[in-house]
Coordinates of C-alpha atoms in Angstrom, one line a residue:
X120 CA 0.0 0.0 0.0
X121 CA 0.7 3.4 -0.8
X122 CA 0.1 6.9 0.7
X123 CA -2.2 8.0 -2.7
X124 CA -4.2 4.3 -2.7
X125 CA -4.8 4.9 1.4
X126 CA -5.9 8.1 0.6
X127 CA -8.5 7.2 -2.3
X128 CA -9.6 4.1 -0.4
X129 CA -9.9 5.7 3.1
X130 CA -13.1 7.1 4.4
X131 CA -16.4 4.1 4.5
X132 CA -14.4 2.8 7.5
X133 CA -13.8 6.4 9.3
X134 CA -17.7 7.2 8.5
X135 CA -18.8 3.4 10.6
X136 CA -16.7 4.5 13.5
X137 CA -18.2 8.1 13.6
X138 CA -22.0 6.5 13.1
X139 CA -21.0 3.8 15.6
X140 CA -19.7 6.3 18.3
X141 CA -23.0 7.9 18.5
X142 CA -25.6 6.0 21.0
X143 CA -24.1 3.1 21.6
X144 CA -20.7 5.3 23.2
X145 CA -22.1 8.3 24.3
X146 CA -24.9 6.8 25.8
X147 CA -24.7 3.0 26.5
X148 CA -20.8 2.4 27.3
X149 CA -20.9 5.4 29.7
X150 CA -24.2 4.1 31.1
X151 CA -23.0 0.6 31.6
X152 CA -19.4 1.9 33.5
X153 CA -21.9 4.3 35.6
X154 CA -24.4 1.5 37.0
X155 CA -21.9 -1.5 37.0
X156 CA -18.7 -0.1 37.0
X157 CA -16.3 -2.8 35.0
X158 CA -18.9 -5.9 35.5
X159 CA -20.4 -5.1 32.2
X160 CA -16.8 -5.0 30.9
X161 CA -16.6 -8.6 29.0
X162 CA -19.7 -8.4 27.4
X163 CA -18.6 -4.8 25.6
X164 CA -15.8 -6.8 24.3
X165 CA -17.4 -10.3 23.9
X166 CA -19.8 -8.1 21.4
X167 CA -17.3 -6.3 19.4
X168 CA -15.0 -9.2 18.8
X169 CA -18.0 -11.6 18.0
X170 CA -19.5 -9.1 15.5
X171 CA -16.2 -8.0 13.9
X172 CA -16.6 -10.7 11.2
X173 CA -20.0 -9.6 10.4
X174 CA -18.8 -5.9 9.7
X175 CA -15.6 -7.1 8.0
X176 CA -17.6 -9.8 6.0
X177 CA -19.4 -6.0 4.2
X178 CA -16.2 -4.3 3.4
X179 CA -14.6 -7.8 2.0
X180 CA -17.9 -8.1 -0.6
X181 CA -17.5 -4.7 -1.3
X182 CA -13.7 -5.6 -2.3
X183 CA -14.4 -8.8 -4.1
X184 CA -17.4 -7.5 -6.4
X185 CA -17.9 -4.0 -6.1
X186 CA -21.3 -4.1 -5.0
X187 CA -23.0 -3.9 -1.8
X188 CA -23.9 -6.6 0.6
X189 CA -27.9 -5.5 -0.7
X190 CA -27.3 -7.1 -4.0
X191 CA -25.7 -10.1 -2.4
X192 CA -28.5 -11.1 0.0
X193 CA -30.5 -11.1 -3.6
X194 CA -27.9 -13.9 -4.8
X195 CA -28.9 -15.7 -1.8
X196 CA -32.7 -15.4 -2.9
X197 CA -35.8 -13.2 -2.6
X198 CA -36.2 -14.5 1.0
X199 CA -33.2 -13.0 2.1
X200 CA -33.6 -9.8 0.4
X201 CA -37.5 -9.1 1.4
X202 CA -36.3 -10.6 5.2
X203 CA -34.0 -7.7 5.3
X204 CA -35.9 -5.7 3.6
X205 CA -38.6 -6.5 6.4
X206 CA -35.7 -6.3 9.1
X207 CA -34.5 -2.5 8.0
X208 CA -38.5 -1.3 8.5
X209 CA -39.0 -3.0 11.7
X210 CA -35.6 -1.2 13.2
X211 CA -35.1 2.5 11.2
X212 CA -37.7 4.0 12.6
X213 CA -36.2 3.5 16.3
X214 CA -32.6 3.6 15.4
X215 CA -33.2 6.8 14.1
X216 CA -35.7 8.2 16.7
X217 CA -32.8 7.4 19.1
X218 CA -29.9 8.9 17.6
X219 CA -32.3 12.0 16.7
X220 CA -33.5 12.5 20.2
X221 CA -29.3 12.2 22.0
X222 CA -28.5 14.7 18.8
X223 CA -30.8 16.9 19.7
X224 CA -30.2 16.5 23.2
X225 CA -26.7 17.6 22.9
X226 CA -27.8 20.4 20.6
X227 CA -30.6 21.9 22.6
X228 CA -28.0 21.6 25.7
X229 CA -25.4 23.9 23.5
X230 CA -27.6 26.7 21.9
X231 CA -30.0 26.5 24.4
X232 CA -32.9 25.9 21.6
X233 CA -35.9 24.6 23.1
X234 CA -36.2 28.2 24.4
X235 CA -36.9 29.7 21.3
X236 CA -40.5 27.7 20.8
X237 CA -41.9 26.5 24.0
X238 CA -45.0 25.2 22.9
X239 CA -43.0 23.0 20.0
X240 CA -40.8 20.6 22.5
X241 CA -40.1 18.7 19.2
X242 CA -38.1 21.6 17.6
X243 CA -34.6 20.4 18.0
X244 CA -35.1 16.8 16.9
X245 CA -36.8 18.5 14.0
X246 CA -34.2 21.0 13.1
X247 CA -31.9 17.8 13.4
X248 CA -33.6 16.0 10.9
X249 CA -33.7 19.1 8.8
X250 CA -29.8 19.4 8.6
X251 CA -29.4 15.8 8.0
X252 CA -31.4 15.5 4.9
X253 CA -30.7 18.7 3.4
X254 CA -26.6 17.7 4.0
X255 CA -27.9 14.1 1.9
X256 CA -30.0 16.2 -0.2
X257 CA -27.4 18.2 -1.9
X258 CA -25.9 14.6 -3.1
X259 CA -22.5 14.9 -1.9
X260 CA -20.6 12.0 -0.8
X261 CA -17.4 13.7 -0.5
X262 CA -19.3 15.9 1.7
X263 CA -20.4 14.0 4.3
X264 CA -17.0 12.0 4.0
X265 CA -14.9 15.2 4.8
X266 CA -17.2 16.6 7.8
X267 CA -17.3 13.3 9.8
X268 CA -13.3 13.0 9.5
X269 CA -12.7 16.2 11.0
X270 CA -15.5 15.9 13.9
X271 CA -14.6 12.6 14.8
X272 CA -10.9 13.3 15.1
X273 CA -11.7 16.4 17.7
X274 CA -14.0 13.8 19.7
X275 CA -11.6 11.3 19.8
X276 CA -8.7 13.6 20.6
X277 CA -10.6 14.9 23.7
X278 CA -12.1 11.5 25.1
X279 CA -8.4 10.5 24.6
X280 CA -7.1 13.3 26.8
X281 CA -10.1 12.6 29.8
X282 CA -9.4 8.5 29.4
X283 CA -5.7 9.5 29.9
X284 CA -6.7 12.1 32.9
X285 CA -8.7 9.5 35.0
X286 CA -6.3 6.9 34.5
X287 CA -4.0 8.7 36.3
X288 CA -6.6 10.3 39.0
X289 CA -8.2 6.9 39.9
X290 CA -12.0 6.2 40.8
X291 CA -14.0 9.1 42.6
X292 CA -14.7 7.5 45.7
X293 CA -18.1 5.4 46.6
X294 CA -20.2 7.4 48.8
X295 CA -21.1 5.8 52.3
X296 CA -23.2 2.9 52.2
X297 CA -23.1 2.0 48.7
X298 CA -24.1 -1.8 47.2
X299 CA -23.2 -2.9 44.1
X300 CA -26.1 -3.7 42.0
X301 CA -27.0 -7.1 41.1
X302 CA -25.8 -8.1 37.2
X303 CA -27.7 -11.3 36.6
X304 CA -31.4 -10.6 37.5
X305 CA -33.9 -9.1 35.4
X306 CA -33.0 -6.0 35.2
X307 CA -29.4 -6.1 34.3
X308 CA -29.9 -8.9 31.7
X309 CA -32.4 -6.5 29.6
X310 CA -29.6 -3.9 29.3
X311 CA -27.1 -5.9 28.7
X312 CA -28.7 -7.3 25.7
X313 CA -28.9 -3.6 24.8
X314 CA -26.1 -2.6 25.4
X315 CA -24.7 -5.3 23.0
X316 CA -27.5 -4.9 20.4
X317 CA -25.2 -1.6 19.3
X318 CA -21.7 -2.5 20.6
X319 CA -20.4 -1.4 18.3
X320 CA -23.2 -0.8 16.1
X321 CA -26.1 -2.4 15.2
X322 CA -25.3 -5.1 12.9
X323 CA -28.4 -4.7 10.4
X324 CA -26.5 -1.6 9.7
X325 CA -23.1 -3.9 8.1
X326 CA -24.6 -3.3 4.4
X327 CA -23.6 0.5 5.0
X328 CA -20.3 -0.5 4.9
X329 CA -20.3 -1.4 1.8
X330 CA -22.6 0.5 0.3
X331 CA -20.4 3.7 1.3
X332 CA -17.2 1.1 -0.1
X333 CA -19.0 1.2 -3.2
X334 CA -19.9 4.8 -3.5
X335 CA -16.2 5.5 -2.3
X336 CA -15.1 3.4 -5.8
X337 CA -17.4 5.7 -7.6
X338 CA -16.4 9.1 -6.8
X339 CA -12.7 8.4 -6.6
X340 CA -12.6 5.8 -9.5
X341 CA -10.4 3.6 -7.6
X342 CA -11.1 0.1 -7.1
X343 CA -8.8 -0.9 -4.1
X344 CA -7.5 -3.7 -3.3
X345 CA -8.6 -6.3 -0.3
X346 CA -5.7 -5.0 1.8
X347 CA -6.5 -1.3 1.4
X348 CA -10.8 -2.2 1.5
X349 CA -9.4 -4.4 5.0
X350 CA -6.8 -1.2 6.2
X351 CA -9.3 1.1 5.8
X352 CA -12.1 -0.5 7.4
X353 CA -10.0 -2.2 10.3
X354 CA -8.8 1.4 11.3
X355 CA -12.6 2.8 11.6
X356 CA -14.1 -0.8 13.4
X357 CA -10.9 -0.6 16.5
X358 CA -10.9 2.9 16.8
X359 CA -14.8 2.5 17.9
X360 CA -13.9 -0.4 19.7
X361 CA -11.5 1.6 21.8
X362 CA -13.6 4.5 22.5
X363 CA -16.7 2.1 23.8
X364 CA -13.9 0.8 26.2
X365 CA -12.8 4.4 27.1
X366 CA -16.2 5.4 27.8
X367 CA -17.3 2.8 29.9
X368 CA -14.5 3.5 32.3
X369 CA -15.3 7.0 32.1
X370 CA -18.5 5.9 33.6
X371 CA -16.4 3.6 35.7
X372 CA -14.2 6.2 37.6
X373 CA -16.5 9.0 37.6
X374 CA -19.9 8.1 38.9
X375 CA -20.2 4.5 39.8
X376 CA -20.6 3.9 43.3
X377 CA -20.8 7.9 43.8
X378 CA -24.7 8.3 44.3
X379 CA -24.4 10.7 41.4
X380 CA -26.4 9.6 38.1
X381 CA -26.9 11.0 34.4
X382 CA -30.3 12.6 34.2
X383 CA -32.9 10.5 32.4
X384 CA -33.8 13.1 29.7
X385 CA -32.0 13.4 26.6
X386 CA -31.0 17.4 27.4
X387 CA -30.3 17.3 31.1
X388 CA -28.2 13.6 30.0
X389 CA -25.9 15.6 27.4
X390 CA -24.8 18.3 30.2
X391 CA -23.9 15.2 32.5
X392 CA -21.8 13.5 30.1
X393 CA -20.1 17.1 29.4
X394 CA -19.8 17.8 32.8
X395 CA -18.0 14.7 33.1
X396 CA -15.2 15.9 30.3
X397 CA -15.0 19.4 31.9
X398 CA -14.6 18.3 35.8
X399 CA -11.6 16.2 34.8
X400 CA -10.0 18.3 31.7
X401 CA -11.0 21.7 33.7
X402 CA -14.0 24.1 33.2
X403 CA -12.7 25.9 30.2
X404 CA -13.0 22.9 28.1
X405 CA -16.9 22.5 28.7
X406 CA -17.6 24.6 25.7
X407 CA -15.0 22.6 23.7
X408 CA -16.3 19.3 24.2
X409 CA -19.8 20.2 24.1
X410 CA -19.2 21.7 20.4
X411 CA -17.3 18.0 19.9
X412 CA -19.6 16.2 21.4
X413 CA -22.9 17.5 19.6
X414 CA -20.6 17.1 16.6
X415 CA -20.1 13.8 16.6
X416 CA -23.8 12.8 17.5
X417 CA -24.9 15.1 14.5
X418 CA -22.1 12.7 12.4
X419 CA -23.8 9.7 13.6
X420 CA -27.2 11.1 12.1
X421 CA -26.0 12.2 9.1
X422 CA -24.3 8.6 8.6
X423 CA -28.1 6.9 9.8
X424 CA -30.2 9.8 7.4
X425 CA -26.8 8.6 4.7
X426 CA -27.2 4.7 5.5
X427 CA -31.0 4.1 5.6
X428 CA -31.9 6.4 2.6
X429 CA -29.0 4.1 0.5
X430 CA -30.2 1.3 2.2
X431 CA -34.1 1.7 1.0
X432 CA -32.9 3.1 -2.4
X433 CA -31.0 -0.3 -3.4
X434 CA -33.7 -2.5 -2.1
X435 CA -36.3 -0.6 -4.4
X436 CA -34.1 -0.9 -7.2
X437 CA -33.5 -4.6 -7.1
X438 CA -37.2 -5.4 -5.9
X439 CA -39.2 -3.3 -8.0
X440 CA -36.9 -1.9 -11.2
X441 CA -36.5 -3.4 -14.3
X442 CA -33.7 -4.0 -16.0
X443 CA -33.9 -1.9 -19.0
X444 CA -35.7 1.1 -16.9
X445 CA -34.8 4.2 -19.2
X446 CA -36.0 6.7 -16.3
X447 CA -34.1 5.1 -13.2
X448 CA -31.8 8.4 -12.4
X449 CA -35.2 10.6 -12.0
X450 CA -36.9 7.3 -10.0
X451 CA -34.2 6.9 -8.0
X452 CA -33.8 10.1 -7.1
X453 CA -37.4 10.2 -6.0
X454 CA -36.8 7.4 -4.0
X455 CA -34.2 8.8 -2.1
X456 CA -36.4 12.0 -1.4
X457 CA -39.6 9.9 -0.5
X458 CA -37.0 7.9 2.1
X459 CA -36.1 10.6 4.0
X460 CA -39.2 12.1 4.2
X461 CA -41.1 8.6 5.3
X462 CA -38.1 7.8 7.8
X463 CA -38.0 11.5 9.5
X464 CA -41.9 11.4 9.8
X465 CA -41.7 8.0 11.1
X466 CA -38.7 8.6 13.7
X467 CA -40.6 11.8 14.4
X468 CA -44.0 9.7 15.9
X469 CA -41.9 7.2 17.4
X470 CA -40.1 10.1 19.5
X471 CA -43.5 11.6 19.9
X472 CA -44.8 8.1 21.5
X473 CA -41.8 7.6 23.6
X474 CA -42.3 11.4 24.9
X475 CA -40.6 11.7 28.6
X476 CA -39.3 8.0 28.2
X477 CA -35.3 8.7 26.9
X478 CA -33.7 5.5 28.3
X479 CA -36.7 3.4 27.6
X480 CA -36.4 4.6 24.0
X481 CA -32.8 3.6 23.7
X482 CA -33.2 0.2 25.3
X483 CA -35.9 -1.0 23.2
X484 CA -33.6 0.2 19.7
X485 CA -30.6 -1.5 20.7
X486 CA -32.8 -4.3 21.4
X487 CA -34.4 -4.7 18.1
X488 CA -31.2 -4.8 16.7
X489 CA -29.8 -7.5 19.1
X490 CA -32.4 -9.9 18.2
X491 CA -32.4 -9.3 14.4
X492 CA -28.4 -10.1 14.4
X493 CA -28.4 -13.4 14.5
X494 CA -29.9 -13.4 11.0
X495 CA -27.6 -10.9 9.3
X496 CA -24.6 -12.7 10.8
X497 CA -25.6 -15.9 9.2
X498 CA -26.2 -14.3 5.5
X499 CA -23.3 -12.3 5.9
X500 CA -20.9 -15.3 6.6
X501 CA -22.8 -17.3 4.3
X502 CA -21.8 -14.1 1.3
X503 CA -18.0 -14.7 1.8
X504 CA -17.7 -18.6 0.9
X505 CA -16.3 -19.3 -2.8
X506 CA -19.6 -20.2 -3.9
X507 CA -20.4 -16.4 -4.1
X508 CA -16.7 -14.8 -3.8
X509 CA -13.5 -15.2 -5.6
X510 CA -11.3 -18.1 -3.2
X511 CA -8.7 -15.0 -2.9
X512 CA -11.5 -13.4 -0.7
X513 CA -12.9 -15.9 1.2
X514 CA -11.8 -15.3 4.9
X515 CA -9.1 -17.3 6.8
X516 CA -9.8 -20.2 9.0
X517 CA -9.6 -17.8 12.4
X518 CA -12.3 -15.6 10.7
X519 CA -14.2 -19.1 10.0
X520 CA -14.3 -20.0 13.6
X521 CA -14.7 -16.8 15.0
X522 CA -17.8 -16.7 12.9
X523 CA -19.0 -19.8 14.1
X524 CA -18.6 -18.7 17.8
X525 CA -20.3 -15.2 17.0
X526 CA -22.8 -16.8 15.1
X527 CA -24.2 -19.5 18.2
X528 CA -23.0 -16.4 20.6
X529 CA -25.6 -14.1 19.3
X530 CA -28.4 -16.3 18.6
X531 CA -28.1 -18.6 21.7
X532 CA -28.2 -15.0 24.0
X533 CA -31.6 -13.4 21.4
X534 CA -32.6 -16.5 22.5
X535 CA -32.2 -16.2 26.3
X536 CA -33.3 -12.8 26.4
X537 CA -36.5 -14.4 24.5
X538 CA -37.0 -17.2 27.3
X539 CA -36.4 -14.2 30.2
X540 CA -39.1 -12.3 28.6
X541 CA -41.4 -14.7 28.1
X542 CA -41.1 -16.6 31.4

């Protein structure tokens, strides 16, 4: 590899860690080191080694055909490609209610918005929405690319500098009389299944890795190779992986045990987690890492606005174009305008439902998304075998047996979480 092939290739893998970081980081990693200290700690990893195959398997496809994991689950039949078409409607409305409402929670918490329109409590999800699709509106690639490279190198940076700061301070102390909480009942079995259902992402959400592979080909007119697709992607998936672990102990060494909690509301939640940043880099950063912070959650919606709308747009084309369709630029573009449109009205009514209820919300997403895994796992693997790609890009035999393991990981826990449940 080369400096000018890194540079034409890098970018789908930067844009998954930035749309990983989101919820799942922000939200669910700090949560999880803030109620269970480092008890949750093996399942944040057990979930981001045991889906790494998954995620890989997209950006290897991408590499070995030049089309998207979308048009492989076609190869595998009409089954596979109306099940996920099924799967994507049954989860974008909540994926993206959740990452709308922490956006805009982080927004509102910076410029103060909500103030400007009382009555209208919706107004900064909305005006989050609105930026996201008029950002995939103008039809830019390149444009989102460049934005989320710069916004998640400031958060990183920063959440580098406060995971290096309480290293050296140590844990805040545990005020008098404190318990630890009980991992194993009820209660702490439901989040861990969410907190896994997006560590680091939620794996319905793979085929964005190479549908942005894909576009990447297009707009630099560089087909890399499976080492640069691999570099490229490997950088973005480890990077996230790091950060989930740096923000669990975050949570870890700054509240657990301390009687102090993050507020339950997605506004009051966003100055907790700043807080956090500020008390241990000092009170002049607040303003910093709240810019970085909103940043990178308003990345994460521009990649979910990106994903879904690309997502929706394929599976119409392969389901209901023909092949000789003289028209398919205008139709297609009509697609993409009618997606955003359907998923922001639909996210919108979902936050609407889950009104006062910010935690519930994100628990029941990362949920979905847990128990719809299993499934994508299995087609993803099943994509990689010689049958469908050249024997150069089938996957090594540790990637076979870590597939294996991830696959009867997954579906043996969706299952458990079923029997809790329904017992």
């Amino acid at each position: 590899m080369n400096w000018n092939s890194i540079k034409k290739t890098l970018g789908p893998g930067i844009l998954f860690a930035s749309t990983a970081i989101g919820v799942s980081h922000l939200v669910q990693s700090t949560r999880a080191g803030a109620d269970y200290g480092f008890a949750l700690f093996a399942f944040v990893i057990l979930a981001n080694v045991l889906k790494f195959p998954f995620f890989e398997y997209a950006a290897r496809y991408a590499a070995a055909t030049g089309e998207s994991l979308i048009d492989g689950y076609k190869r595998l039949g009409k089954f596979a490609i109306w099940g996920y078409f099924l799967a994507i409607l049954a989860s974008m409305f909540f994926v993206t209610a959740a990452i709308g409402l922490v956006t805009a929670g982080f927004m509102d918490n910076l410029f103060g918005l909500s103030s400007l329109w009382p009555s209208f409590n919706l107004f900064p999800v909305v005006l989050v929405f609105l930026i996201s699709a008029g950002v995939l509106l103008i039809g830019k690639f390149n444009l989102i690319d460049s934005i989320i490279k710069v916004i998640g190198g400031i958060l990183f940076i920063s959440t580098l500098i406060v995971f290096v700061l309480i290293l050296i301070k140590g844990p805040e102390p545990y005020a008098a009389g404190f318990k630890k909480p009980e991992v194993f009942n009820e209660v702490g079995i439901l989040f861990i299944v969410a907190l896994m259902g997006w560590m680091p992402t939620a794996l319905d959400i793979s085929s964005w890795v190479s549908l942005w592979s894909v576009e990447k080909m297009k707009t630099t007119n560089y087909r890399p190779t499976l080492k640069e697709s691999l570099f490229d992607f490997n950088l973005g998936y480890w990077i996230s992986v790091f950060l989930s672990i740096c923000f669990l102990c975050i949570g870890a060494y700054l509240l657990y045990g301390t009687g102090n909690v993050l507020p339950s509301d997605s506004v009051g939640f966003a100055d907790g987690i700043i807080k956090l940043y500020a008390e241990t880099i000092g009170q002049w950063s607040y303003i910093l890492i709240a810019i970085s912070a909103f940043s990178i959650m308003l990345g994460t919606s521009l990649g979910v606005f990106d994903g879904y709308s690309r997502t929706l747009q394929r599976i119409s084309k392969i389901l209901f174009f023909s092949e000789t369709d003289k028209n398919e630029e205008q139709r297609l573009r009509k697609i993409l305008i009618a997606s955003i449109l359907i998923l922001s009205l639909g996210s919108l009514s979902i936050i609407f439902f889950f009104k006062g209820q910010f935690k519930t919300l994100i628990d029941l997403a990362t949920t979905i998304s847990f128990l719809i895994a299993p499934l994508i796992a299995i087609a993803n693997f099943k994509l990689v075998t010689k049958k469908y790609v050249d024997e150069a890009f089938v996957p090594n035999r540790f990637m076979k047996v870590l597939s294996y393991i991830g696959i009867v990981f997954l579906t043996g826990f969706a299952l458990f979480y079923l029997y809790i449940k329904l017992t």
